[in-house]
Amino acid sequence: MNTGKSHTMYPSTSGTSVVGLVYDGGVMLAADSLGSYGSLARFRDVKRLFKVTDKAALACSGDIADYQFIREVIEQKVRDDVCGGYTRELNAGALHCWLTRVLYNRRSRFDPLWLECVVAGYKDDEPFLGYVDKIGTAFEAKEVATGFGLHFAVPMIREAREKKQNLSCDEARKLLTECLKVLYYRDCRAHFKYQLADITPEGVTIHDDLNLKKETNWEVANYISGYE
Amino acid sequence: MASAAVAGHSNMKSSHLASLTPQWMNSEVLTGTSIMAVEFDGGVVVGADSRTSMGTYVSNRVTDKLTRVTDRIYCCRSGSAADTQAIADIVSSHMEILEVKLGEPPLVQVAANTFKEICYNYRDMLMAGIIVAGWDKSKGGQVYTIPLGGMMVRQPIAIGGSGSTYVWGHIDAAYQPNMNQEETVDFVRKTLTLALTRDGSSGGVVRVAVITKDGVDRRVFLHNELPEFYQG
């Protein structure tokens, strides 16, 4: 079905990695606040993470316009549920499943939403963390990340879990911040301002305008001189 | 800007398998960069960021892009890391021999000219944007810029690299001639900070070297100590 109108097949303003992990008592998600326009760090306070309901939060990397589009659709969905007198609030598992269908169908029409999403929250009293991307790949895991996060953050989280299976809230937060710090060192498209979401059985808390610049360690620069 | 240049260079590597490997494995190591040099009365200040990127991967976050050519002549390198290191090594070796022949340190203009000879005659094979700066007793502090095609021109202030695009307006508005040494260092530090916070291919620490008749004073401004500007 080609109506002659289609979205472009490449992202314009885009966001980089999202990292999420399940800990003992909840789920945590983090994403930095940068919208890159190619190599230009164009928009440095973009919110890529949002609360859907008390049981689910969503963060996306990829095209920011597509993220804003899907966010508005989901927000309307939640409003419709409320107005219709919902019996079950949209939970993370349901959101993940729905998002997979939407993204896969768009891809099958050659009109993808250029996104890699991480859904975090609770499904039937169990912590839930899932990944969906622009071609409809979807899975659940205890630690999930997109983009560079897959190469740097996921191994860091797995290593921490090898030492201690169940992480506490503070340990999880420290680990996530460490992951974002490493991503800031090694990803050209990362930024030091970020958001963090903490989902517990009590609800979703989003911490905005966090800044990791002062915690970064550049001491090694003092030991380097020349290139030999 | 850096990626368009890479695409031109790696024509041989474009096969259908290239799409299966991560983008950074097919990318040349580049110093997508912010570099600058400024003359002042008594010497020059050279500065650079410290990020070396392969695609979007930062392969070195503490690079030293301020390269010694002679004791009083330094160069700032942008473009291909391999090309600029090779050229700098060749020019440095020529200057060493010249110093023995002349019995005195070579002139900045001679070093700059040597860079230009290489960059111009091999212009189709190289990707090198170099700023040569230093002090000699005939003309004092001098800055020569040698962009991609191999031209050479002396300027009181020169900026280069991918990050420089974001600070042309800033230097047009804020540069004052006849600053003293500390004002110049401060100006370089601020300008490079502005460039590296906007350019994805630049980042890390700001390295600065002050070159005068008395020698070279190298400084590092660590990333978490850089000045804060508008963060929108």
GROMACS .gro file of C-alpha atoms in nm:
model
  460
    1MET     CA    1   0.000   0.000   0.000
    2ASN     CA    2   0.191   0.300  -0.121
    3THR     CA    3   0.003   0.628  -0.084
    4GLY     CA    4   0.312   0.815  -0.206
    5LYS     CA    5   0.380   0.942   0.144
    6SER     CA    6   0.650   0.780   0.352
    7HIS     CA    7   0.887   0.870   0.628
    8THR     CA    8   1.253   0.893   0.550
    9MET     CA    9   1.451   0.571   0.586
   10TYR     CA   10   1.719   0.727   0.806
   11PRO     CA   11   1.709   0.905   1.140
   12SER     CA   12   1.773   1.281   1.155
   13THR     CA   13   1.793   1.396   1.516
   14SER     CA   14   1.874   1.087   1.719
   15GLY     CA   15   1.940   0.970   2.073
   16THR     CA   16   2.207   0.725   2.176
   17SER     CA   17   2.213   0.439   2.429
   18VAL     CA   18   1.952   0.347   2.685
   19VAL     CA   19   2.046   0.113   2.973
   20GLY     CA   20   1.816  -0.083   3.203
   21LEU     CA   21   1.852  -0.344   3.475
   22VAL     CA   22   1.638  -0.541   3.717
   23TYR     CA   23   1.743  -0.522   4.082
   24ASP     CA   24   1.614  -0.665   4.409
   25GLY     CA   25   1.304  -0.453   4.461
   26GLY     CA   26   1.247  -0.302   4.120
   27VAL     CA   27   1.372  -0.199   3.778
   28MET     CA   28   1.595   0.093   3.679
   29LEU     CA   29   1.631   0.271   3.346
   30ALA     CA   30   1.870   0.545   3.238
   31ALA     CA   31   1.919   0.751   2.923
   32ASP     CA   32   2.119   1.065   2.848
   33SER     CA   33   1.957   1.389   2.738
   34LEU     CA   34   2.118   1.446   2.400
   35GLY     CA   35   1.961   1.478   2.054
   36SER     CA   36   2.243   1.451   1.801
   37TYR     CA   37   2.210   1.597   1.454
   38GLY     CA   38   2.475   1.387   1.284
   39SER     CA   39   2.789   1.468   1.477
   40LEU     CA   40   2.646   1.795   1.615
   41ALA     CA   41   2.531   1.780   1.977
   42ARG     CA   42   2.231   1.988   1.887
   43PHE     CA   43   1.969   1.950   2.160
   44ARG     CA   44   2.122   1.892   2.502
   45ASP     CA   45   1.811   1.866   2.719
   46VAL     CA   46   1.592   1.621   2.531
   47LYS     CA   47   1.382   1.389   2.748
   48ARG     CA   48   1.402   1.038   2.607
   49LEU     CA   49   1.256   0.860   2.906
   50PHE     CA   50   0.894   0.886   3.021
   51LYS     CA   51   0.648   0.736   3.265
   52VAL     CA   52   0.361   0.558   3.095
   53THR     CA   53   0.162   0.440   3.399
   54ASP     CA   54   0.247   0.351   3.759
   55LYS     CA   55   0.357   0.011   3.630
   56ALA     CA   56   0.557   0.103   3.321
   57ALA     CA   57   0.820   0.341   3.188
   58LEU     CA   58   0.960   0.365   2.838
   59ALA     CA   59   1.290   0.497   2.701
   60CYS     CA   60   1.392   0.505   2.335
   61SER     CA   61   1.708   0.553   2.134
   62GLY     CA   62   1.700   0.638   1.765
   63ASP     CA   63   1.503   0.907   1.589
   64ILE     CA   64   1.364   1.161   1.836
   65ALA     CA   65   1.072   1.258   1.613
   66ASP     CA   66   0.958   0.896   1.601
   67TYR     CA   67   0.999   0.874   1.980
   68GLN     CA   68   0.782   1.182   2.031
   69PHE     CA   69   0.522   1.037   1.793
   70ILE     CA   70   0.499   0.702   1.972
   71ARG     CA   71   0.499   0.876   2.311
   72GLU     CA   72   0.194   1.080   2.215
   73VAL     CA   73   0.015   0.771   2.086
   74ILE     CA   74   0.087   0.586   2.412
   75GLU     CA   75  -0.018   0.884   2.627
   76GLN     CA   76  -0.350   0.896   2.439
   77LYS     CA   77  -0.389   0.522   2.489
   78VAL     CA   78  -0.350   0.568   2.866
   79ARG     CA   79  -0.602   0.855   2.863
   80ASP     CA   80  -0.850   0.638   2.669
   81ASP     CA   81  -0.814   0.364   2.931
   82VAL     CA   82  -0.882   0.609   3.212
   83CYS     CA   83  -1.184   0.763   3.041
   84GLY     CA   84  -1.320   0.423   2.956
   85GLY     CA   85  -1.304   0.322   3.322
   86TYR     CA   86  -1.013   0.081   3.297
   87THR     CA   87  -1.018  -0.240   3.492
   88ARG     CA   88  -0.650  -0.310   3.434
   89GLU     CA   89  -0.386  -0.038   3.410
   90LEU     CA   90  -0.147  -0.081   3.115
   91ASN     CA   91   0.149  -0.277   3.252
   92ALA     CA   92   0.502  -0.313   3.116
   93GLY     CA   93   0.445  -0.656   2.962
   94ALA     CA   94   0.135  -0.540   2.774
   95LEU     CA   95   0.313  -0.225   2.655
   96HIS     CA   96   0.610  -0.429   2.534
   97CYS     CA   97   0.386  -0.668   2.344
   98TRP     CA   98   0.185  -0.388   2.184
   99LEU     CA   99   0.497  -0.194   2.087
  100THR     CA  100   0.643  -0.505   1.921
  101ARG     CA  101   0.334  -0.542   1.705
  102VAL     CA  102   0.333  -0.174   1.608
  103LEU     CA  103   0.705  -0.160   1.519
  104TYR     CA  104   0.699  -0.489   1.329
  105ASN     CA  105   0.398  -0.385   1.126
  106ARG     CA  106   0.555  -0.051   1.037
  107ARG     CA  107   0.873  -0.229   0.927
  108SER     CA  108   0.671  -0.466   0.713
  109ARG     CA  109   0.526  -0.168   0.531
  110PHE     CA  110   0.877  -0.024   0.469
  111ASP     CA  111   0.788   0.274   0.685
  112PRO     CA  112   0.971   0.202   1.010
  113LEU     CA  113   0.971   0.397   1.331
  114TRP     CA  114   1.348   0.426   1.367
  115LEU     CA  115   1.365   0.331   1.734
  116GLU     CA  116   1.526   0.094   1.980
  117CYS     CA  117   1.303   0.091   2.288
  118VAL     CA  118   1.346  -0.035   2.641
  119VAL     CA  119   1.027  -0.102   2.837
  120ALA     CA  120   1.067  -0.128   3.213
  121GLY     CA  121   0.820  -0.192   3.492
  122TYR     CA  122   0.600  -0.457   3.642
  123LYS     CA  123   0.392  -0.735   3.491
  124ASP     CA  124   0.169  -0.928   3.728
  125ASP     CA  125   0.376  -0.833   4.035
  126GLU     CA  126   0.699  -0.947   3.868
  127PRO     CA  127   0.966  -0.696   3.757
  128PHE     CA  128   0.976  -0.670   3.378
  129LEU     CA  129   1.242  -0.541   3.140
  130GLY     CA  130   1.209  -0.573   2.763
  131TYR     CA  131   1.369  -0.457   2.439
  132VAL     CA  132   1.196  -0.379   2.106
  133ASP     CA  133   1.362  -0.237   1.798
  134LYS     CA  134   1.270  -0.091   1.459
  135ILE     CA  135   1.259  -0.428   1.282
  136GLY     CA  136   1.043  -0.585   1.551
  137THR     CA  137   1.311  -0.779   1.740
  138ALA     CA  138   1.179  -0.822   2.092
  139PHE     CA  139   1.303  -0.997   2.404
  140GLU     CA  140   1.300  -0.980   2.782
  141ALA     CA  141   1.606  -0.997   3.004
  142LYS     CA  142   1.738  -0.892   3.343
  143GLU     CA  143   1.972  -0.638   3.181
  144VAL     CA  144   1.900  -0.463   2.854
  145ALA     CA  145   2.060  -0.182   2.658
  146THR     CA  146   2.055  -0.023   2.314
  147GLY     CA  147   2.330   0.095   2.080
  148PHE     CA  148   2.673   0.126   2.239
  149GLY     CA  149   2.516   0.023   2.568
  150LEU     CA  150   2.488  -0.330   2.433
  151HIS     CA  151   2.866  -0.346   2.395
  152PHE     CA  152   2.971  -0.165   2.710
  153ALA     CA  153   2.693  -0.157   2.969
  154VAL     CA  154   2.548  -0.508   2.942
  155PRO     CA  155   2.883  -0.681   3.009
  156MET     CA  156   2.945  -0.445   3.303
  157ILE     CA  157   2.608  -0.531   3.455
  158ARG     CA  158   2.659  -0.904   3.399
  159GLU     CA  159   2.999  -0.886   3.566
  160ALA     CA  160   2.847  -0.713   3.869
  161ARG     CA  161   2.577  -0.977   3.888
  162GLU     CA  162   2.834  -1.257   3.884
  163LYS     CA  163   2.970  -1.119   4.211
  164LYS     CA  164   2.628  -1.054   4.363
  165GLN     CA  165   2.307  -1.198   4.221
  166ASN     CA  166   2.057  -0.958   4.376
  167LEU     CA  167   2.153  -0.593   4.362
  168SER     CA  168   2.011  -0.342   4.607
  169CYS     CA  169   1.863  -0.011   4.494
  170ASP     CA  170   2.182   0.186   4.575
  171GLU     CA  171   2.406  -0.071   4.409
  172ALA     CA  172   2.186  -0.070   4.100
  173ARG     CA  173   2.194   0.310   4.080
  174LYS     CA  174   2.571   0.321   4.123
  175LEU     CA  175   2.616   0.054   3.857
  176LEU     CA  176   2.390   0.236   3.611
  177THR     CA  177   2.577   0.562   3.668
  178GLU     CA  178   2.908   0.380   3.609
  179CYS     CA  179   2.768   0.240   3.283
  180LEU     CA  180   2.662   0.584   3.166
  181LYS     CA  181   3.004   0.722   3.262
  182VAL     CA  182   3.183   0.461   3.050
  183LEU     CA  183   2.942   0.533   2.765
  184TYR     CA  184   3.024   0.904   2.796
  185TYR     CA  185   3.395   0.820   2.769
  186ARG     CA  186   3.360   0.587   2.472
  187ASP     CA  187   3.054   0.694   2.268
  188CYS     CA  188   3.098   0.998   2.044
  189ARG     CA  189   2.726   1.066   2.062
  190ALA     CA  190   2.685   1.057   2.441
  191HIS     CA  191   2.634   1.347   2.682
  192PHE     CA  192   2.683   1.402   3.054
  193LYS     CA  193   2.328   1.510   3.136
  194TYR     CA  194   2.089   1.222   3.190
  195GLN     CA  195   1.760   1.094   3.327
  196LEU     CA  196   1.708   0.796   3.553
  197ALA     CA  197   1.381   0.611   3.621
  198ASP     CA  198   1.325   0.386   3.920
  199ILE     CA  199   1.022   0.157   3.903
  200THR     CA  200   0.917  -0.017   4.224
  201PRO     CA  201   0.589  -0.180   4.329
  202GLU     CA  202   0.496   0.162   4.469
  203GLY     CA  203   0.525   0.337   4.136
  204VAL     CA  204   0.757   0.516   3.895
  205THR     CA  205   1.002   0.787   4.000
  206ILE     CA  206   1.186   0.981   3.731
  207HIS     CA  207   1.498   1.180   3.822
  208ASP     CA  208   1.561   1.454   3.567
  209ASP     CA  209   1.859   1.682   3.502
  210LEU     CA  210   2.121   1.454   3.655
  211ASN     CA  211   2.480   1.536   3.566
  212LEU     CA  212   2.775   1.298   3.571
  213LYS     CA  213   3.043   1.536   3.442
  214LYS     CA  214   3.195   1.602   3.786
  215GLU     CA  215   3.228   1.228   3.858
  216THR     CA  216   3.427   1.150   3.544
  217ASN     CA  217   3.793   1.066   3.587
  218TRP     CA  218   4.044   1.215   3.346
  219GLU     CA  219   4.360   1.180   3.556
  220VAL     CA  220   4.515   0.946   3.301
  221ALA     CA  221   4.545   1.243   3.060
  222ASN     CA  222   4.829   1.381   3.274
  223TYR     CA  223   5.044   1.076   3.194
  224ILE     CA  224   5.014   1.094   2.816
  225SER     CA  225   5.252   1.301   2.608
  226GLY     CA  226   5.295   1.261   2.231
  227TYR     CA  227   5.205   0.935   2.067
  228GLU     CA  228   5.509   0.715   2.109
  229MET     CA  229   3.214   1.596   0.782
  230ALA     CA  230   3.448   1.323   0.903
  231SER     CA  231   3.221   1.041   0.786
  232ALA     CA  232   3.185   1.181   0.432
  233ALA     CA  233   3.561   1.186   0.405
  234VAL     CA  234   3.584   0.830   0.534
  235ALA     CA  235   3.335   0.710   0.272
  236GLY     CA  236   3.559   0.858   0.003
  237HIS     CA  237   3.864   0.681   0.141
  238SER     CA  238   3.722   0.336   0.192
  239ASN     CA  239   3.575   0.263  -0.152
  240MET     CA  240   3.760  -0.067  -0.158
  241LYS     CA  241   3.587  -0.179   0.157
  242SER     CA  242   3.230  -0.142   0.032
  243SER     CA  243   3.096  -0.494   0.003
  244HIS     CA  244   2.762  -0.633   0.116
  245LEU     CA  245   2.937  -0.774   0.420
  246ALA     CA  246   3.022  -0.424   0.540
  247SER     CA  247   2.665  -0.384   0.662
  248LEU     CA  248   2.700  -0.688   0.891
  249THR     CA  249   2.999  -0.560   1.082
  250PRO     CA  250   2.968  -0.267   1.324
  251GLN     CA  251   3.035   0.065   1.159
  252TRP     CA  252   3.342   0.138   1.368
  253MET     CA  253   3.524  -0.167   1.233
  254ASN     CA  254   3.519  -0.026   0.880
  255SER     CA  255   3.621   0.323   0.976
  256GLU     CA  256   3.959   0.476   0.947
  257VAL     CA  257   4.100   0.606   1.273
  258LEU     CA  258   4.041   0.980   1.258
  259THR     CA  259   4.112   1.271   1.475
  260GLY     CA  260   3.774   1.438   1.422
  261THR     CA  261   3.894   1.724   1.621
  262SER     CA  262   3.900   2.075   1.753
  263ILE     CA  263   4.241   2.243   1.721
  264MET     CA  264   4.359   2.601   1.733
  265ALA     CA  265   4.663   2.821   1.761
  266VAL     CA  266   4.694   3.191   1.851
  267GLU     CA  267   4.992   3.430   1.825
  268PHE     CA  268   5.073   3.670   2.106
  269ASP     CA  269   5.360   3.906   2.170
  270GLY     CA  270   5.643   3.674   2.271
  271GLY     CA  271   5.514   3.342   2.140
  272VAL     CA  272   5.216   3.126   2.051
  273VAL     CA  273   4.953   2.922   2.231
  274VAL     CA  274   4.845   2.594   2.066
  275GLY     CA  275   4.549   2.390   2.185
  276ALA     CA  276   4.355   2.076   2.100
  277ASP     CA  277   4.090   1.840   2.232
  278SER     CA  278   4.181   1.478   2.312
  279ARG     CA  279   3.933   1.253   2.132
  280THR     CA  280   4.026   1.000   1.861
  281SER     CA  281   3.722   0.838   1.703
  282MET     CA  282   3.659   0.534   1.483
  283GLY     CA  283   3.310   0.597   1.352
  284THR     CA  284   3.118   0.670   1.672
  285TYR     CA  285   3.357   0.476   1.899
  286VAL     CA  286   3.606   0.676   2.099
  287SER     CA  287   3.925   0.476   2.057
  288ASN     CA  288   4.138   0.716   2.262
  289ARG     CA  289   3.983   0.971   2.501
  290VAL     CA  290   4.316   1.122   2.616
  291THR     CA  291   4.501   1.169   2.285
  292ASP     CA  292   4.783   1.420   2.257
  293LYS     CA  293   4.728   1.601   1.927
  294LEU     CA  294   4.994   1.864   1.998
  295THR     CA  295   5.299   1.714   1.838
  296ARG     CA  296   5.656   1.831   1.879
  297VAL     CA  297   5.832   1.913   1.554
  298THR     CA  298   6.129   2.089   1.715
  299ASP     CA  299   6.187   2.228   2.063
  300ARG     CA  300   6.018   2.554   1.965
  301ILE     CA  301   5.780   2.437   1.688
  302TYR     CA  302   5.466   2.232   1.749
  303CYS     CA  303   5.189   2.118   1.516
  304CYS     CA  304   4.819   2.049   1.578
  305ARG     CA  305   4.691   1.749   1.383
  306SER     CA  306   4.343   1.690   1.243
  307GLY     CA  307   4.217   1.439   0.985
  308SER     CA  308   4.359   1.090   0.953
  309ALA     CA  309   4.563   0.994   1.259
  310ALA     CA  310   4.796   0.776   1.052
  311ASP     CA  311   4.857   1.037   0.781
  312THR     CA  312   4.926   1.322   1.021
  313GLN     CA  313   5.158   1.115   1.243
  314ALA     CA  314   5.357   1.002   0.940
  315ILE     CA  315   5.388   1.357   0.804
  316ALA     CA  316   5.486   1.499   1.142
  317ASP     CA  317   5.755   1.231   1.185
  318ILE     CA  318   5.902   1.313   0.841
  319VAL     CA  319   5.905   1.690   0.897
  320SER     CA  320   6.051   1.647   1.245
  321SER     CA  321   6.333   1.436   1.104
  322HIS     CA  322   6.406   1.693   0.832
  323MET     CA  323   6.418   1.973   1.091
  324GLU     CA  324   6.661   1.773   1.304
  325ILE     CA  325   6.901   1.741   1.011
  326LEU     CA  326   6.852   2.108   0.922
  327GLU     CA  327   6.942   2.215   1.275
  328VAL     CA  328   7.275   2.036   1.244
  329LYS     CA  329   7.343   2.197   0.905
  330LEU     CA  330   7.248   2.552   1.010
  331GLY     CA  331   7.389   2.537   1.361
  332GLU     CA  332   7.073   2.700   1.498
  333PRO     CA  333   6.705   2.605   1.545
  334PRO     CA  334   6.505   2.608   1.218
  335LEU     CA  335   6.253   2.883   1.144
  336VAL     CA  336   5.882   2.819   1.191
  337GLN     CA  337   5.825   2.921   0.830
  338VAL     CA  338   6.068   2.654   0.710
  339ALA     CA  339   5.888   2.382   0.908
  340ALA     CA  340   5.551   2.506   0.784
  341ASN     CA  341   5.679   2.505   0.428
  342THR     CA  342   5.804   2.149   0.464
  343PHE     CA  343   5.461   2.042   0.588
  344LYS     CA  344   5.308   2.220   0.292
  345GLU     CA  345   5.536   2.049   0.038
  346ILE     CA  346   5.421   1.708   0.158
  347CYS     CA  347   5.053   1.800   0.198
  348TYR     CA  348   5.037   1.966  -0.144
  349ASN     CA  349   5.234   1.715  -0.353
  350TYR     CA  350   5.046   1.419  -0.208
  351ARG     CA  351   4.713   1.598  -0.171
  352ASP     CA  352   4.507   1.322  -0.338
  353MET     CA  353   4.641   1.054  -0.107
  354LEU     CA  354   4.634   1.234   0.224
  355MET     CA  355   4.370   1.358   0.462
  356ALA     CA  356   4.556   1.601   0.682
  357GLY     CA  357   4.458   1.942   0.821
  358ILE     CA  358   4.757   2.077   1.014
  359ILE     CA  359   4.828   2.395   1.208
  360VAL     CA  360   5.200   2.469   1.255
  361ALA     CA  361   5.292   2.712   1.530
  362GLY     CA  362   5.607   2.810   1.714
  363TRP     CA  363   5.863   3.073   1.806
  364ASP     CA  364   6.183   3.169   1.631
  365LYS     CA  365   6.418   3.463   1.675
  366SER     CA  366   6.350   3.621   1.336
  367LYS     CA  367   5.972   3.672   1.350
  368GLY     CA  368   5.880   3.572   1.706
  369GLY     CA  369   5.555   3.382   1.751
  370GLN     CA  370   5.397   3.259   1.427
  371VAL     CA  371   5.096   3.045   1.329
  372TYR     CA  372   5.067   2.885   0.984
  373THR     CA  373   4.761   2.690   0.881
  374ILE     CA  374   4.769   2.415   0.617
  375PRO     CA  375   4.418   2.293   0.531
  376LEU     CA  376   4.320   1.989   0.320
  377GLY     CA  377   4.440   2.087  -0.031
  378GLY     CA  378   4.791   2.184   0.079
  379MET     CA  379   4.780   2.561   0.071
  380MET     CA  380   4.965   2.748   0.344
  381VAL     CA  381   4.887   3.082   0.500
  382ARG     CA  382   5.008   3.267   0.809
  383GLN     CA  383   4.732   3.385   1.045
  384PRO     CA  384   4.730   3.550   1.389
  385ILE     CA  385   4.464   3.298   1.491
  386ALA     CA  386   4.385   2.964   1.329
  387ILE     CA  387   4.122   2.704   1.407
  388GLY     CA  388   4.078   2.362   1.249
  389GLY     CA  389   3.914   2.023   1.270
  390SER     CA  390   3.549   1.926   1.265
  391GLY     CA  391   3.478   2.112   1.590
  392SER     CA  392   3.603   2.439   1.450
  393THR     CA  393   3.282   2.484   1.249
  394TYR     CA  394   3.096   2.564   1.571
  395VAL     CA  395   3.329   2.842   1.686
  396TRP     CA  396   3.392   3.055   1.376
  397GLY     CA  397   3.126   3.297   1.499
  398HIS     CA  398   3.270   3.294   1.851
  399ILE     CA  399   3.623   3.384   1.739
  400ASP     CA  400   3.496   3.649   1.498
  401ALA     CA  401   3.309   3.811   1.786
  402ALA     CA  402   3.545   3.751   2.077
  403TYR     CA  403   3.903   3.753   1.943
  404GLN     CA  404   4.107   4.061   2.033
  405PRO     CA  405   4.457   4.112   1.892
  406ASN     CA  406   4.740   4.196   2.134
  407MET     CA  407   4.630   3.978   2.424
  408ASN     CA  408   4.893   3.878   2.676
  409GLN     CA  409   4.996   3.518   2.742
  410GLU     CA  410   4.742   3.432   3.012
  411GLU     CA  411   4.455   3.599   2.825
  412THR     CA  412   4.546   3.398   2.518
  413VAL     CA  413   4.554   3.070   2.712
  414ASP     CA  414   4.215   3.152   2.859
  415PHE     CA  415   4.073   3.237   2.517
  416VAL     CA  416   4.201   2.908   2.371
  417ARG     CA  417   4.060   2.711   2.665
  418LYS     CA  418   3.716   2.871   2.635
  419THR     CA  419   3.699   2.838   2.255
  420LEU     CA  420   3.798   2.472   2.257
  421THR     CA  421   3.547   2.398   2.534
  422LEU     CA  422   3.270   2.550   2.323
  423ALA     CA  423   3.379   2.346   2.022
  424LEU     CA  424   3.416   2.012   2.197
  425THR     CA  425   3.084   2.026   2.379
  426ARG     CA  426   2.897   2.067   2.050
  427ASP     CA  427   3.103   1.843   1.823
  428GLY     CA  428   3.045   1.469   1.869
  429SER     CA  429   3.384   1.395   1.713
  430SER     CA  430   3.568   1.613   1.967
  431GLY     CA  431   3.585   1.571   2.341
  432GLY     CA  432   3.789   1.480   2.644
  433VAL     CA  433   4.044   1.716   2.793
  434VAL     CA  434   4.181   2.042   2.654
  435ARG     CA  435   4.556   2.024   2.598
  436VAL     CA  436   4.742   2.352   2.566
  437ALA     CA  437   5.107   2.433   2.497
  438VAL     CA  438   5.259   2.780   2.535
  439ILE     CA  439   5.570   2.824   2.319
  440THR     CA  440   5.807   3.115   2.387
  441LYS     CA  441   6.180   3.179   2.357
  442ASP     CA  442   6.220   3.015   2.696
  443GLY     CA  443   6.067   2.684   2.593
  444VAL     CA  444   5.737   2.499   2.593
  445ASP     CA  445   5.493   2.499   2.884
  446ARG     CA  446   5.240   2.215   2.846
  447ARG     CA  447   4.911   2.220   3.033
  448VAL     CA  448   4.606   1.997   3.059
  449PHE     CA  449   4.259   2.119   3.153
  450LEU     CA  450   4.072   1.811   3.266
  451HIS     CA  451   3.722   1.761   3.128
  452ASN     CA  452   3.540   1.799   3.457
  453GLU     CA  453   3.721   2.129   3.522
  454LEU     CA  454   3.626   2.295   3.193
  455PRO     CA  455   3.414   2.613   3.203
  456GLU     CA  456   3.038   2.574   3.188
  457PHE     CA  457   2.840   2.755   2.921
  458TYR     CA  458   2.472   2.752   2.821
  459GLN     CA  459   2.359   2.391   2.837
  460GLY     CA  460   2.040   2.395   2.628
   0.00000   0.00000   0.00000
